[in-house]
């Protein structure tokens, strides 16, 4: 039995209306707790949102999932979107630039590296040696890196040849997460091998349909900034910018990026603070190009879903990769074109970045010259958490200190840097809070 809210404004406050915060708030509400969500931006969803324009929709992140995303699939079913899930045409099929040509690889296939023409036999052998302990690990939860805590002992690039790290594992890491393989924990590479299986799926009409559905029945205040939180007595004070007097709650879930959580919670336990202040984030800069005609590329009888330009191939250009997003446009084509992590895109203005990326794309695909009809630049200065070697151990230590407190944490930095991780983090935080309040 959860205590009443006598003397408090609400049982729980969730700071942040990204998918982790929405999931936490939804679960707390379902458990009978009065819950309020405070969001700094004027919209819900955080980085997981869909921008709609005439004839097209544009995604910001958290777009895809696979059959292994159990929490994500259950959530889609609960909000009535299970039948709106479709497999992407290109799946994990990629073309990786190698010199003047392209080599093709299916990142969703265990035998992909054996057929990848950019690698020699020593490169392939190094990948297989790294893959064996990863595949034998059998994680219980694809949304939680701590299930592979024992593998958080080295870099994901350790044991790989330079070419294997630069052309094979770097493909998804640089394209999807905006970071290099050597900066990642082996635990993340191991979990990723289990994540990249089966069909690559998305929600028809955009992932924003999910966050909108989650938010529909929640008590949410947007455009509301939280300055700090403070533990007092048996509750928490939430100090909001521009408001007289704090909001009083029995518990708070900070569903915000790690550095933001650290600034809002200066009194966090030592292990929690170490995790929050040591977590780095990647950034990503990209442009959507709308074209008169779709660009369709096939290799080995399969449609190519992405083209990747790894760091050794960037040279003097800016392009890091292309995702073929034609299905998001009513007609014509749509390309999601990312800048290479090392190209210095953050120092370029929007017009110059769009000019450079368009020029790079047209150089690789001359058929697109004169085809571009619109350009939309997107920038994420804090994209995904970079789980470096040792970070999963710090995360596990931080989570050990959370259940007994009145303040909890959610977000992909608390689990894994993909949408299943964000969903699971919200569920885990809500469970800890509910147990804590029930036991008081």
Short mmCIF file of C-alpha atoms in Angstrom, two decimals:
data_model
loop_
_atom_site.label_atom_id
_atom_site.label_comp_id
_atom_site.label_asym_id
_atom_site.label_seq_id
_atom_site.Cartn_x
_atom_site.Cartn_y
_atom_site.Cartn_z
CA UNK A 1 0.00 0.00 0.00
CA UNK A 2 1.46 3.38 -1.06
CA UNK A 3 1.07 6.22 1.51
CA UNK A 4 -1.28 9.10 0.70
CA UNK A 5 -0.06 12.45 -0.58
CA UNK A 6 -1.01 14.34 2.62
CA UNK A 7 1.35 17.31 2.88
CA UNK A 8 2.67 16.80 -0.65
CA UNK A 9 1.58 18.14 -4.02
CA UNK A 10 2.07 14.80 -5.76
CA UNK A 11 3.52 11.39 -5.03
CA UNK A 12 6.11 11.58 -7.79
CA UNK A 13 7.62 14.16 -10.10
CA UNK A 14 9.34 13.06 -13.29
CA UNK A 15 11.75 15.63 -14.71
CA UNK A 16 12.04 15.15 -18.46
CA UNK A 17 9.42 14.03 -20.98
CA UNK A 18 11.68 11.98 -23.22
CA UNK A 19 10.65 8.38 -23.74
CA UNK A 20 12.37 7.28 -20.49
CA UNK A 21 10.47 9.87 -18.48
CA UNK A 22 7.18 9.12 -20.21
CA UNK A 23 7.54 5.40 -19.56
CA UNK A 24 8.42 6.02 -15.90
CA UNK A 25 5.46 8.37 -15.43
CA UNK A 26 3.08 6.00 -17.17
CA UNK A 27 4.11 3.09 -14.96
CA UNK A 28 3.95 5.14 -11.75
CA UNK A 29 0.49 6.40 -12.68
CA UNK A 30 -0.69 2.86 -13.43
CA UNK A 31 0.54 1.84 -9.97
CA UNK A 32 -1.79 4.37 -8.36
CA UNK A 33 0.68 7.20 -7.72
CA UNK A 34 -0.21 10.79 -8.51
CA UNK A 35 2.53 11.80 -10.96
CA UNK A 36 3.53 15.04 -12.65
CA UNK A 37 5.99 15.37 -15.54
CA UNK A 38 8.00 18.58 -15.97
CA UNK A 39 9.59 19.19 -19.38
CA UNK A 40 11.91 22.08 -20.26
CA UNK A 41 11.09 22.03 -23.98
CA UNK A 42 7.76 22.90 -25.51
CA UNK A 43 7.18 19.33 -26.71
CA UNK A 44 7.37 15.78 -25.38
CA UNK A 45 9.62 13.01 -26.66
CA UNK A 46 13.03 14.59 -26.17
CA UNK A 47 15.34 13.35 -28.92
CA UNK A 48 12.73 10.76 -29.90
CA UNK A 49 10.34 12.88 -31.92
CA UNK A 50 8.91 13.11 -35.40
CA UNK A 51 8.75 16.44 -37.23
CA UNK A 52 5.97 16.58 -39.81
CA UNK A 53 6.15 18.71 -42.95
CA UNK A 54 3.94 18.72 -46.04
CA UNK A 55 4.40 15.35 -47.74
CA UNK A 56 7.15 14.11 -45.44
CA UNK A 57 8.08 13.37 -41.85
CA UNK A 58 11.55 13.65 -40.35
CA UNK A 59 12.93 11.64 -37.45
CA UNK A 60 15.33 12.85 -34.73
CA UNK A 61 16.29 9.54 -33.12
CA UNK A 62 15.15 6.29 -31.54
CA UNK A 63 13.65 5.32 -34.87
CA UNK A 64 14.26 1.59 -35.11
CA UNK A 65 13.82 -1.59 -33.12
CA UNK A 66 14.18 -5.34 -33.63
CA UNK A 67 12.38 -8.44 -32.39
CA UNK A 68 14.81 -8.55 -29.46
CA UNK A 69 13.44 -5.29 -28.07
CA UNK A 70 10.91 -6.95 -25.78
CA UNK A 71 10.04 -3.89 -23.68
CA UNK A 72 9.65 -1.70 -26.76
CA UNK A 73 7.40 -4.22 -28.50
CA UNK A 74 5.23 -4.65 -25.41
CA UNK A 75 4.90 -0.88 -25.11
CA UNK A 76 3.81 -0.57 -28.74
CA UNK A 77 1.20 -3.26 -28.16
CA UNK A 78 -0.13 -1.55 -25.03
CA UNK A 79 -0.72 1.76 -26.82
CA UNK A 80 -2.28 0.11 -29.87
CA UNK A 81 0.59 0.55 -32.32
CA UNK A 82 1.70 -3.06 -32.74
CA UNK A 83 -0.06 -3.32 -36.10
CA UNK A 84 1.61 -0.08 -37.25
CA UNK A 85 5.10 -1.58 -37.15
CA UNK A 86 6.75 -2.33 -40.50
CA UNK A 87 10.11 -3.79 -41.51
CA UNK A 88 12.45 -1.39 -43.26
CA UNK A 89 13.24 -2.35 -46.83
CA UNK A 90 17.01 -2.05 -46.48
CA UNK A 91 17.32 -3.58 -43.03
CA UNK A 92 20.92 -3.87 -41.83
CA UNK A 93 22.28 -4.06 -45.39
CA UNK A 94 25.05 -1.51 -45.84
CA UNK A 95 27.49 -0.31 -48.46
CA UNK A 96 30.85 0.75 -47.03
CA UNK A 97 33.18 2.95 -49.06
CA UNK A 98 36.50 1.29 -49.85
CA UNK A 99 38.82 3.31 -52.03
CA UNK A 100 37.02 4.17 -55.25
CA UNK A 101 34.29 1.58 -54.79
CA UNK A 102 31.84 0.05 -52.35
CA UNK A 103 31.91 -3.13 -50.32
CA UNK A 104 28.65 -4.61 -49.08
CA UNK A 105 27.90 -6.07 -45.66
CA UNK A 106 24.80 -7.17 -43.78
CA UNK A 107 25.37 -6.03 -40.19
CA UNK A 108 22.46 -8.20 -39.09
CA UNK A 109 24.11 -11.41 -40.26
CA UNK A 110 26.58 -13.39 -38.15
CA UNK A 111 28.42 -14.34 -41.33
CA UNK A 112 28.54 -10.73 -42.53
CA UNK A 113 32.24 -10.16 -41.76
CA UNK A 114 33.22 -13.37 -43.55
CA UNK A 115 31.76 -12.03 -46.81
CA UNK A 116 32.83 -8.41 -46.36
CA UNK A 117 35.20 -7.63 -49.21
CA UNK A 118 36.93 -4.73 -47.41
CA UNK A 119 38.59 -7.17 -44.99
CA UNK A 120 41.45 -9.60 -45.34
CA UNK A 121 41.58 -12.96 -43.58
CA UNK A 122 43.46 -11.54 -40.57
CA UNK A 123 40.83 -8.83 -40.19
CA UNK A 124 38.01 -11.36 -40.32
CA UNK A 125 39.76 -13.64 -37.86
CA UNK A 126 40.12 -10.79 -35.36
CA UNK A 127 36.39 -10.08 -35.60
CA UNK A 128 35.50 -13.72 -35.09
CA UNK A 129 37.75 -13.94 -32.03
CA UNK A 130 36.06 -10.89 -30.55
CA UNK A 131 32.60 -12.15 -31.46
CA UNK A 132 32.86 -15.55 -29.73
CA UNK A 133 32.82 -14.32 -26.09
CA UNK A 134 30.23 -11.71 -27.03
CA UNK A 135 27.87 -14.25 -28.58
CA UNK A 136 28.34 -16.69 -25.70
CA UNK A 137 27.40 -14.01 -23.18
CA UNK A 138 23.65 -14.44 -23.75
CA UNK A 139 22.37 -11.17 -22.22
CA UNK A 140 19.06 -11.41 -20.37
CA UNK A 141 18.05 -7.87 -21.31
CA UNK A 142 18.95 -6.16 -24.61
CA UNK A 143 18.11 -2.85 -23.00
CA UNK A 144 20.60 -3.07 -20.13
CA UNK A 145 24.39 -3.07 -20.46
CA UNK A 146 24.83 -4.16 -16.84
CA UNK A 147 23.73 -7.65 -17.90
CA UNK A 148 27.16 -7.84 -19.57
CA UNK A 149 29.05 -6.14 -16.75
CA UNK A 150 31.80 -8.78 -16.76
CA UNK A 151 32.78 -7.75 -20.30
CA UNK A 152 33.37 -4.09 -19.34
CA UNK A 153 37.12 -4.63 -19.10
CA UNK A 154 38.48 -3.33 -22.39
CA UNK A 155 37.79 -1.29 -25.48
CA UNK A 156 35.56 -2.63 -28.23
CA UNK A 157 38.55 -2.20 -30.57
CA UNK A 158 40.96 -4.32 -28.48
CA UNK A 159 41.95 -7.45 -30.38
CA UNK A 160 40.67 -6.13 -33.69
CA UNK A 161 43.01 -5.27 -36.50
CA UNK A 162 43.10 -1.59 -37.38
CA UNK A 163 41.29 -2.26 -40.63
CA UNK A 164 38.57 -4.33 -38.93
CA UNK A 165 37.96 -1.52 -36.44
CA UNK A 166 38.12 1.18 -39.13
CA UNK A 167 35.94 -0.45 -41.78
CA UNK A 168 33.66 -2.98 -40.07
CA UNK A 169 32.75 -2.07 -36.47
CA UNK A 170 33.25 1.64 -37.11
CA UNK A 171 30.45 1.60 -39.67
CA UNK A 172 27.51 1.41 -37.27
CA UNK A 173 29.37 3.16 -34.45
CA UNK A 174 30.25 6.29 -36.41
CA UNK A 175 26.99 6.35 -38.33
CA UNK A 176 24.52 5.46 -35.57
CA UNK A 177 26.25 6.81 -32.46
CA UNK A 178 28.69 9.38 -33.80
CA UNK A 179 31.69 7.85 -32.06
CA UNK A 180 34.69 5.64 -32.79
CA UNK A 181 34.95 1.96 -31.83
CA UNK A 182 38.00 2.44 -29.62
CA UNK A 183 36.03 4.79 -27.36
CA UNK A 184 33.41 2.14 -26.56
CA UNK A 185 33.35 -0.59 -23.96
CA UNK A 186 33.53 -4.18 -25.18
CA UNK A 187 30.31 -4.74 -23.23
CA UNK A 188 28.55 -2.40 -25.61
CA UNK A 189 29.92 -4.18 -28.69
CA UNK A 190 28.87 -7.52 -27.20
CA UNK A 191 25.31 -6.39 -26.51
CA UNK A 192 25.16 -4.77 -29.94
CA UNK A 193 25.87 -8.11 -31.63
CA UNK A 194 22.71 -9.46 -30.03
CA UNK A 195 20.72 -6.30 -30.83
CA UNK A 196 21.56 -6.39 -34.56
CA UNK A 197 19.53 -9.49 -35.39
CA UNK A 198 16.38 -10.13 -37.35
CA UNK A 199 14.36 -7.46 -39.10
CA UNK A 200 14.98 -3.78 -38.60
CA UNK A 201 11.59 -2.29 -37.79
CA UNK A 202 10.01 1.14 -37.48
CA UNK A 203 6.63 2.63 -36.68
CA UNK A 204 4.64 3.58 -39.78
CA UNK A 205 4.24 7.35 -39.74
CA UNK A 206 7.08 7.98 -37.28
CA UNK A 207 8.25 7.07 -33.80
CA UNK A 208 6.60 10.26 -32.54
CA UNK A 209 3.31 8.37 -32.61
CA UNK A 210 4.60 6.32 -29.69
CA UNK A 211 5.73 9.25 -27.53
CA UNK A 212 2.47 11.09 -28.28
CA UNK A 213 0.47 8.03 -27.22
CA UNK A 214 2.48 7.66 -24.01
CA UNK A 215 1.95 11.33 -23.14
CA UNK A 216 -1.77 11.42 -23.92
CA UNK A 217 -3.06 10.53 -20.44
CA UNK A 218 -0.25 11.97 -18.33
CA UNK A 219 -0.09 15.16 -16.27
CA UNK A 220 2.64 17.04 -18.16
CA UNK A 221 3.85 20.63 -17.90
CA UNK A 222 5.96 21.60 -20.91
CA UNK A 223 8.14 24.74 -21.14
CA UNK A 224 8.92 24.27 -17.45
CA UNK A 225 12.54 24.38 -16.30
CA UNK A 226 13.70 22.77 -13.07
CA UNK A 227 16.57 24.57 -11.32
CA UNK A 228 17.41 22.01 -8.63
CA UNK A 229 15.97 19.32 -6.40
CA UNK A 230 16.41 19.03 -2.68
CA UNK A 231 15.80 16.16 -0.26
CA UNK A 232 14.01 17.31 2.89
CA UNK A 233 12.51 15.12 5.59
CA UNK A 234 10.63 12.30 3.94
CA UNK A 235 10.22 14.02 0.60
CA UNK A 236 11.77 16.12 -2.15
CA UNK A 237 11.46 19.78 -3.08
CA UNK A 238 11.49 20.56 -6.80
CA UNK A 239 12.52 24.15 -7.46
CA UNK A 240 11.18 25.46 -10.77
CA UNK A 241 12.43 28.47 -12.66
CA UNK A 242 10.09 31.46 -12.42
CA UNK A 243 7.78 29.90 -9.83
CA UNK A 244 7.37 30.99 -6.20
CA UNK A 245 7.79 28.08 -3.87
CA UNK A 246 8.92 24.56 -4.71
CA UNK A 247 6.79 21.60 -5.71
CA UNK A 248 6.65 19.03 -2.90
CA UNK A 249 6.80 15.34 -3.84
CA UNK A 250 7.46 12.05 -2.13
CA UNK A 251 9.90 11.03 -4.88
CA UNK A 252 11.53 12.38 -8.01
CA UNK A 253 12.78 10.65 -11.15
CA UNK A 254 15.37 12.63 -13.11
CA UNK A 255 14.85 11.44 -16.68
CA UNK A 256 17.40 13.81 -18.20
CA UNK A 257 20.93 13.49 -19.64
CA UNK A 258 23.66 12.61 -17.15
CA UNK A 259 25.25 16.06 -16.93
CA UNK A 260 21.87 17.72 -16.44
CA UNK A 261 21.01 15.25 -13.66
CA UNK A 262 24.33 16.03 -11.97
CA UNK A 263 23.61 19.76 -12.00
CA UNK A 264 20.05 19.31 -10.66
CA UNK A 265 21.12 16.87 -7.93
CA UNK A 266 24.31 18.26 -6.34
CA UNK A 267 23.83 16.04 -3.27
CA UNK A 268 23.84 12.77 -5.20
CA UNK A 269 25.62 9.83 -3.50
CA UNK A 270 29.29 9.51 -4.45
CA UNK A 271 28.88 6.51 -6.76
CA UNK A 272 25.92 8.15 -8.51
CA UNK A 273 27.83 11.39 -8.97
CA UNK A 274 30.85 9.55 -10.40
CA UNK A 275 28.62 7.95 -13.01
CA UNK A 276 26.82 11.17 -13.91
CA UNK A 277 29.92 13.34 -14.20
CA UNK A 278 32.02 10.79 -16.11
CA UNK A 279 29.46 10.07 -18.84
CA UNK A 280 30.36 11.61 -22.19
CA UNK A 281 27.95 12.18 -25.06
CA UNK A 282 28.50 12.09 -28.80
CA UNK A 283 27.09 14.69 -31.16
CA UNK A 284 25.64 14.34 -34.63
CA UNK A 285 25.06 16.85 -37.41
CA UNK A 286 23.03 15.89 -40.45
CA UNK A 287 20.82 17.13 -43.23
CA UNK A 288 17.70 15.72 -44.84
CA UNK A 289 17.75 16.00 -48.63
CA UNK A 290 14.46 15.71 -50.50
CA UNK A 291 14.82 14.65 -54.11
CA UNK A 292 12.55 14.46 -57.15
CA UNK A 293 13.27 10.77 -57.59
CA UNK A 294 14.27 8.14 -55.00
CA UNK A 295 17.80 6.76 -55.11
CA UNK A 296 17.62 2.97 -54.92
CA UNK A 297 20.74 0.83 -54.69
CA UNK A 298 20.90 -2.95 -54.71
CA UNK A 299 23.72 -5.38 -54.03
CA UNK A 300 23.52 -9.16 -54.06
CA UNK A 301 19.82 -8.95 -54.78
CA UNK A 302 19.14 -6.87 -51.64
CA UNK A 303 18.20 -3.23 -51.22
CA UNK A 304 20.92 -1.20 -49.49
CA UNK A 305 19.65 0.64 -46.42
CA UNK A 306 22.70 2.76 -45.57
CA UNK A 307 25.95 3.89 -47.10
CA UNK A 308 28.86 4.44 -44.73
CA UNK A 309 31.98 6.53 -45.19
CA UNK A 310 34.34 5.49 -42.39
CA UNK A 311 37.01 7.83 -41.04
CA UNK A 312 39.87 6.63 -43.31
CA UNK A 313 37.70 7.32 -46.36
CA UNK A 314 36.46 10.81 -45.41
CA UNK A 315 39.58 12.64 -46.58
CA UNK A 316 38.75 16.26 -47.33
CA UNK A 317 35.01 15.69 -47.52
CA UNK A 318 32.36 16.03 -44.80
CA UNK A 319 30.04 13.09 -45.48
CA UNK A 320 29.89 10.25 -42.96
CA UNK A 321 26.92 8.27 -44.22
CA UNK A 322 23.53 8.15 -45.93
CA UNK A 323 20.32 6.52 -44.76
CA UNK A 324 17.74 5.95 -47.50
CA UNK A 325 14.49 7.20 -45.95
CA UNK A 326 12.22 7.23 -49.01
CA UNK A 327 9.42 5.61 -47.02
CA UNK A 328 9.06 8.77 -44.95
CA UNK A 329 8.10 10.85 -48.01
CA UNK A 330 4.81 10.70 -49.89
CA UNK A 331 6.65 10.97 -53.19
CA UNK A 332 10.16 11.41 -54.52
CA UNK A 333 13.14 10.47 -52.39
CA UNK A 334 14.49 11.34 -48.95
CA UNK A 335 18.08 10.97 -47.79
CA UNK A 336 19.30 11.36 -44.21
CA UNK A 337 22.90 12.49 -44.69
CA UNK A 338 25.24 12.60 -41.69
CA UNK A 339 28.51 14.42 -41.25
CA UNK A 340 31.56 12.39 -40.28
CA UNK A 341 32.32 12.70 -36.54
CA UNK A 342 35.77 14.10 -37.33
CA UNK A 343 34.75 16.54 -40.07
CA UNK A 344 34.27 19.53 -37.76
CA UNK A 345 30.62 19.98 -38.72
CA UNK A 346 29.95 21.74 -35.42
CA UNK A 347 32.02 24.68 -36.67
CA UNK A 348 30.02 25.08 -39.87
CA UNK A 349 26.90 27.17 -40.35
CA UNK A 350 23.74 25.40 -41.46
CA UNK A 351 23.97 26.55 -45.08
CA UNK A 352 27.63 25.60 -45.44
CA UNK A 353 27.01 22.20 -43.84
CA UNK A 354 24.09 21.54 -46.19
CA UNK A 355 26.17 22.71 -49.19
CA UNK A 356 29.06 20.43 -48.30
CA UNK A 357 26.97 17.36 -47.61
CA UNK A 358 24.90 17.83 -50.77
CA UNK A 359 28.08 18.23 -52.83
CA UNK A 360 29.57 15.07 -51.30
CA UNK A 361 26.40 13.09 -52.02
CA UNK A 362 26.23 14.33 -55.62
CA UNK A 363 29.88 13.46 -56.15
CA UNK A 364 29.20 9.87 -55.09
CA UNK A 365 25.87 9.73 -56.94
CA UNK A 366 25.95 12.03 -60.01
CA UNK A 367 22.37 11.02 -60.88
CA UNK A 368 21.23 13.23 -58.00
CA UNK A 369 22.62 16.44 -59.51
CA UNK A 370 19.65 18.74 -60.05
CA UNK A 371 17.34 16.40 -58.10
CA UNK A 372 17.49 18.03 -54.64
CA UNK A 373 14.34 20.04 -53.88
CA UNK A 374 14.71 20.78 -50.17
CA UNK A 375 17.30 20.62 -47.38
CA UNK A 376 16.64 20.49 -43.63
CA UNK A 377 19.60 20.65 -41.24
CA UNK A 378 19.41 18.84 -37.89
CA UNK A 379 21.91 19.08 -35.05
CA UNK A 380 22.13 17.17 -31.80
CA UNK A 381 24.83 18.52 -29.53
CA UNK A 382 24.13 15.84 -26.90
CA UNK A 383 23.27 12.76 -28.93
CA UNK A 384 23.91 9.41 -27.24
CA UNK A 385 25.91 8.46 -24.13
CA UNK A 386 29.32 7.02 -24.94
CA UNK A 387 29.84 3.96 -22.77
CA UNK A 388 33.63 3.83 -22.60
CA UNK A 389 35.58 1.00 -20.89
CA UNK A 390 34.79 1.06 -17.18
CA UNK A 391 31.59 3.07 -17.56
CA UNK A 392 29.30 0.05 -17.17
CA UNK A 393 30.93 -0.76 -13.84
CA UNK A 394 30.39 2.82 -12.68
CA UNK A 395 26.76 2.56 -13.82
CA UNK A 396 26.24 -0.66 -11.86
CA UNK A 397 27.72 0.93 -8.73
CA UNK A 398 25.44 3.95 -9.13
CA UNK A 399 22.34 1.82 -9.50
CA UNK A 400 23.16 -0.04 -6.29
CA UNK A 401 22.75 3.23 -4.37
CA UNK A 402 19.42 4.29 -5.90
CA UNK A 403 16.72 1.98 -4.40
CA UNK A 404 16.96 3.34 -0.84
CA UNK A 405 16.64 7.01 -1.80
CA UNK A 406 13.86 9.41 -2.71
CA UNK A 407 15.55 10.48 -5.94
CA UNK A 408 16.00 8.15 -8.88
CA UNK A 409 17.36 8.33 -12.43
CA UNK A 410 16.15 7.30 -15.88
CA UNK A 411 17.47 7.79 -19.41
CA UNK A 412 19.63 5.83 -21.81
CA UNK A 413 22.75 6.67 -19.76
CA UNK A 414 21.26 4.41 -17.05
CA UNK A 415 20.94 1.32 -19.28
CA UNK A 416 22.02 1.33 -22.95
CA UNK A 417 22.21 3.97 -25.72
CA UNK A 418 19.31 2.78 -27.86
CA UNK A 419 15.56 3.08 -27.57
CA UNK A 420 15.12 -0.24 -25.76
CA UNK A 421 17.58 1.04 -23.17
CA UNK A 422 15.61 4.25 -22.65
CA UNK A 423 12.37 2.29 -22.24
CA UNK A 424 13.93 -0.14 -19.78
CA UNK A 425 15.48 2.70 -17.76
CA UNK A 426 12.06 4.26 -17.26
CA UNK A 427 10.58 0.94 -16.18
CA UNK A 428 13.42 0.20 -13.75
CA UNK A 429 13.27 3.67 -12.20
CA UNK A 430 9.49 3.46 -11.73
CA UNK A 431 9.81 0.05 -10.09
CA UNK A 432 12.45 1.30 -7.64
CA UNK A 433 10.38 4.37 -6.73
CA UNK A 434 7.21 2.35 -6.21
CA UNK A 435 8.98 -0.11 -3.92
CA UNK A 436 10.62 2.72 -1.99
CA UNK A 437 7.31 4.53 -1.38
CA UNK A 438 5.49 1.30 -0.50
CA UNK A 439 8.09 0.44 2.15
CA UNK A 440 7.99 3.80 3.94
#
